[in-house]
């Protein structure tokens, strides 16, 4: 397979980006909001400064908007106020991860975990870094640590499924993801990874069926569409694959990917050996204000 085609496929499957992806990709971020009734009112002092937690929430919002400079500034300010702040350390790790500096991100996640071994956000960050560095055994072990602390957590289950798939253990990944979907019905990140796992594991028809259930929703993550196009392409339904790809790619890139699908069908092999990390839905770590 030509390297230019491999890069194009990686680009196609990158849109979940962790994600809204996978969003939320995904709405699996695990964040909750609550409303607290205030029983007394106090005047706001003109010179009063926002609390550290308020600044962390603003930093989280900046990070989710990909405003990495502002997020970094606010996380660093919070860390200056409290050098042992696990949310601030995790936030700095998240910003570095967001710009692709995985090695430095891992350092901050590790520092946060040393301060609070039971905090799951930095552990999930550590596992994501391991996946990007293709240290799949380390990622699997770390996700198991998260699940020991939070059984059936959708973030950890989706990440563990991704690590297992990338290591070639599709059967184990599918069993895990199906079980996680029972505990978290309708979770889009879990469904996207299950559909891709089935496709990479040699059953693109079943993979397409799973992905169709996700893509029928208007808010479906783009990654679900791209993985569905891969499933259709491996099935030989090039018209359907081209129609899906055309929503996000120029015509030349669509043709490149159709040729890739044809090449894989002609070889009658699974494309799992060369699959990119971006082909799976990696969970975002929870932000500092997440409960």
PDB file of C-alpha atoms in Angstrom, residues 9-131:
ATOM      1  CA  UNK A   9      -7.007   6.831   5.396  1.00  0.00           C
ATOM      2  CA  UNK A  10      -5.599   8.034   8.685  1.00  0.00           C
ATOM      3  CA  UNK A  11      -6.866  11.522   7.881  1.00  0.00           C
ATOM      4  CA  UNK A  12     -10.348  10.247   7.118  1.00  0.00           C
ATOM      5  CA  UNK A  13     -10.646   8.451  10.395  1.00  0.00           C
ATOM      6  CA  UNK A  14      -9.192  11.306  12.407  1.00  0.00           C
ATOM      7  CA  UNK A  15     -12.319  13.494  12.460  1.00  0.00           C
ATOM      8  CA  UNK A  16     -13.597  12.289  15.812  1.00  0.00           C
ATOM      9  CA  UNK A  17     -10.611  13.849  17.335  1.00  0.00           C
ATOM     10  CA  UNK A  18     -11.215  13.161  20.470  1.00  0.00           C
ATOM     11  CA  UNK A  19     -13.187  12.742  20.818  1.00  0.00           C
ATOM     12  CA  UNK A  20     -16.174  15.812  20.336  1.00  0.00           C
ATOM     13  CA  UNK A  21     -15.487  13.009  19.549  1.00  0.00           C
ATOM     14  CA  UNK A  22     -15.166  11.923  20.136  1.00  0.00           C
ATOM     15  CA  UNK A  23     -17.104  14.364  21.664  1.00  0.00           C
ATOM     16  CA  UNK A  24     -17.968  13.179  22.399  1.00  0.00           C
ATOM     17  CA  UNK A  25     -17.323  10.992  20.906  1.00  0.00           C
ATOM     18  CA  UNK A  26     -18.534  11.859  22.334  1.00  0.00           C
ATOM     19  CA  UNK A  27     -20.858  12.425  24.971  1.00  0.00           C
ATOM     20  CA  UNK A  28     -19.042   9.887  27.038  1.00  0.00           C
ATOM     21  CA  UNK A  29     -16.983  12.505  28.832  1.00  0.00           C
ATOM     22  CA  UNK A  30     -18.747  11.635  32.035  1.00  0.00           C
ATOM     23  CA  UNK A  31     -19.262  15.272  32.999  1.00  0.00           C
ATOM     24  CA  UNK A  32     -22.327  16.156  35.009  1.00  0.00           C
ATOM     25  CA  UNK A  33     -23.770  19.439  36.066  1.00  0.00           C
ATOM     26  CA  UNK A  34     -25.764  20.306  39.095  1.00  0.00           C
ATOM     27  CA  UNK A  35     -27.736  23.298  40.304  1.00  0.00           C
ATOM     28  CA  UNK A  36     -27.375  24.378  43.886  1.00  0.00           C
ATOM     29  CA  UNK A  37     -29.943  26.682  45.443  1.00  0.00           C
ATOM     30  CA  UNK A  38     -28.387  29.674  47.178  1.00  0.00           C
ATOM     31  CA  UNK A  39     -30.111  30.553  50.416  1.00  0.00           C
ATOM     32  CA  UNK A  40     -28.244  33.767  51.127  1.00  0.00           C
ATOM     33  CA  UNK A  41     -26.916  36.539  48.969  1.00  0.00           C
ATOM     34  CA  UNK A  42     -23.721  38.428  49.466  1.00  0.00           C
ATOM     35  CA  UNK A  43     -22.378  41.474  47.657  1.00  0.00           C
ATOM     36  CA  UNK A  44     -19.683  40.809  45.098  1.00  0.00           C
ATOM     37  CA  UNK A  45     -16.536  42.721  45.905  1.00  0.00           C
ATOM     38  CA  UNK A  46     -15.226  44.689  42.973  1.00  0.00           C
ATOM     39  CA  UNK A  47     -11.663  43.538  43.492  1.00  0.00           C
ATOM     40  CA  UNK A  48     -12.455  39.947  44.328  1.00  0.00           C
ATOM     41  CA  UNK A  49     -10.540  37.406  42.247  1.00  0.00           C
ATOM     42  CA  UNK A  50     -12.052  34.202  40.866  1.00  0.00           C
ATOM     43  CA  UNK A  51     -11.410  31.084  42.896  1.00  0.00           C
ATOM     44  CA  UNK A  52      -8.927  28.494  41.747  1.00  0.00           C
ATOM     45  CA  UNK A  53     -11.775  26.100  40.945  1.00  0.00           C
ATOM     46  CA  UNK A  54     -13.466  28.786  38.844  1.00  0.00           C
ATOM     47  CA  UNK A  55     -10.246  29.309  36.928  1.00  0.00           C
ATOM     48  CA  UNK A  56      -9.952  25.563  36.414  1.00  0.00           C
ATOM     49  CA  UNK A  57     -13.452  25.478  34.963  1.00  0.00           C
ATOM     50  CA  UNK A  58     -12.571  28.336  32.630  1.00  0.00           C
ATOM     51  CA  UNK A  59      -9.412  26.470  31.662  1.00  0.00           C
ATOM     52  CA  UNK A  60     -11.471  23.347  30.974  1.00  0.00           C
ATOM     53  CA  UNK A  61     -13.765  25.349  28.708  1.00  0.00           C
ATOM     54  CA  UNK A  62     -10.793  26.838  26.871  1.00  0.00           C
ATOM     55  CA  UNK A  63      -9.325  23.360  26.400  1.00  0.00           C
ATOM     56  CA  UNK A  64     -12.594  21.992  25.027  1.00  0.00           C
ATOM     57  CA  UNK A  65     -12.599  24.902  22.558  1.00  0.00           C
ATOM     58  CA  UNK A  66      -9.008  24.055  21.534  1.00  0.00           C
ATOM     59  CA  UNK A  67      -7.763  27.349  22.960  1.00  0.00           C
ATOM     60  CA  UNK A  68      -4.583  25.715  24.202  1.00  0.00           C
ATOM     61  CA  UNK A  69      -2.730  28.934  24.995  1.00  0.00           C
ATOM     62  CA  UNK A  70      -5.422  30.220  27.347  1.00  0.00           C
ATOM     63  CA  UNK A  71      -5.899  26.798  28.911  1.00  0.00           C
ATOM     64  CA  UNK A  72      -2.168  26.465  29.537  1.00  0.00           C
ATOM     65  CA  UNK A  73      -1.976  29.899  31.142  1.00  0.00           C
ATOM     66  CA  UNK A  74      -4.859  29.182  33.510  1.00  0.00           C
ATOM     67  CA  UNK A  75      -3.683  25.703  34.455  1.00  0.00           C
ATOM     68  CA  UNK A  76      -0.193  27.038  35.152  1.00  0.00           C
ATOM     69  CA  UNK A  77      -1.676  29.809  37.298  1.00  0.00           C
ATOM     70  CA  UNK A  78      -3.652  27.239  39.286  1.00  0.00           C
ATOM     71  CA  UNK A  79      -0.529  25.137  39.684  1.00  0.00           C
ATOM     72  CA  UNK A  80       1.418  28.127  40.988  1.00  0.00           C
ATOM     73  CA  UNK A  81      -1.260  28.615  43.619  1.00  0.00           C
ATOM     74  CA  UNK A  82      -1.178  24.916  44.506  1.00  0.00           C
ATOM     75  CA  UNK A  83       1.803  22.921  43.175  1.00  0.00           C
ATOM     76  CA  UNK A  84       0.068  19.706  44.246  1.00  0.00           C
ATOM     77  CA  UNK A  85      -3.166  20.385  42.362  1.00  0.00           C
ATOM     78  CA  UNK A  86      -4.081  17.161  40.585  1.00  0.00           C
ATOM     79  CA  UNK A  87      -6.671  18.900  38.332  1.00  0.00           C
ATOM     80  CA  UNK A  88      -4.118  21.513  37.264  1.00  0.00           C
ATOM     81  CA  UNK A  89      -1.451  18.898  36.542  1.00  0.00           C
ATOM     82  CA  UNK A  90      -3.973  16.841  34.599  1.00  0.00           C
ATOM     83  CA  UNK A  91      -5.114  19.928  32.716  1.00  0.00           C
ATOM     84  CA  UNK A  92      -1.573  20.741  31.648  1.00  0.00           C
ATOM     85  CA  UNK A  93      -1.207  17.152  30.512  1.00  0.00           C
ATOM     86  CA  UNK A  94      -4.391  17.540  28.490  1.00  0.00           C
ATOM     87  CA  UNK A  95      -3.156  20.676  26.737  1.00  0.00           C
ATOM     88  CA  UNK A  96       0.117  19.010  25.808  1.00  0.00           C
ATOM     89  CA  UNK A  97      -1.760  15.946  24.601  1.00  0.00           C
ATOM     90  CA  UNK A  98      -4.000  18.211  22.539  1.00  0.00           C
ATOM     91  CA  UNK A  99      -1.035  19.668  20.651  1.00  0.00           C
ATOM     92  CA  UNK A 100       0.578  16.261  20.169  1.00  0.00           C
ATOM     93  CA  UNK A 101       3.341  16.534  22.769  1.00  0.00           C
ATOM     94  CA  UNK A 102       2.618  13.092  24.194  1.00  0.00           C
ATOM     95  CA  UNK A 103       5.896  12.618  26.048  1.00  0.00           C
ATOM     96  CA  UNK A 104       5.556  15.790  28.127  1.00  0.00           C
ATOM     97  CA  UNK A 105       1.842  15.137  28.632  1.00  0.00           C
ATOM     98  CA  UNK A 106       2.740  11.775  30.125  1.00  0.00           C
ATOM     99  CA  UNK A 107       5.054  13.470  32.633  1.00  0.00           C
ATOM    100  CA  UNK A 108       2.242  15.642  33.981  1.00  0.00           C
ATOM    101  CA  UNK A 109      -0.191  12.737  34.110  1.00  0.00           C
ATOM    102  CA  UNK A 110       2.376  10.704  36.026  1.00  0.00           C
ATOM    103  CA  UNK A 111       2.926  13.513  38.544  1.00  0.00           C
ATOM    104  CA  UNK A 112      -0.830  13.792  39.080  1.00  0.00           C
ATOM    105  CA  UNK A 113      -1.169  10.042  39.610  1.00  0.00           C
ATOM    106  CA  UNK A 114       1.662  10.018  42.119  1.00  0.00           C
ATOM    107  CA  UNK A 115      -0.181  12.659  44.154  1.00  0.00           C
ATOM    108  CA  UNK A 116      -3.546  10.871  43.914  1.00  0.00           C
ATOM    109  CA  UNK A 117      -3.306   7.230  42.755  1.00  0.00           C
ATOM    110  CA  UNK A 118      -7.109   6.931  42.775  1.00  0.00           C
ATOM    111  CA  UNK A 119      -7.740   9.857  40.425  1.00  0.00           C
ATOM    112  CA  UNK A 120      -8.950   8.390  37.142  1.00  0.00           C
ATOM    113  CA  UNK A 121      -8.519  11.356  34.726  1.00  0.00           C
ATOM    114  CA  UNK A 122      -4.709  11.305  34.813  1.00  0.00           C
ATOM    115  CA  UNK A 123      -4.725   7.514  34.508  1.00  0.00           C
ATOM    116  CA  UNK A 124      -6.881   7.727  31.386  1.00  0.00           C
ATOM    117  CA  UNK A 125      -4.503  10.371  30.061  1.00  0.00           C
ATOM    118  CA  UNK A 126      -1.549   8.077  30.723  1.00  0.00           C
ATOM    119  CA  UNK A 127      -3.273   5.254  28.855  1.00  0.00           C
ATOM    120  CA  UNK A 128      -4.041   7.474  25.859  1.00  0.00           C
ATOM    121  CA  UNK A 129      -0.399   8.532  25.684  1.00  0.00           C
ATOM    122  CA  UNK A 130       0.659   4.876  25.769  1.00  0.00           C
ATOM    123  CA  UNK A 131      -1.669   4.105  22.860  1.00  0.00           C
TER     124      UNK A 131
END
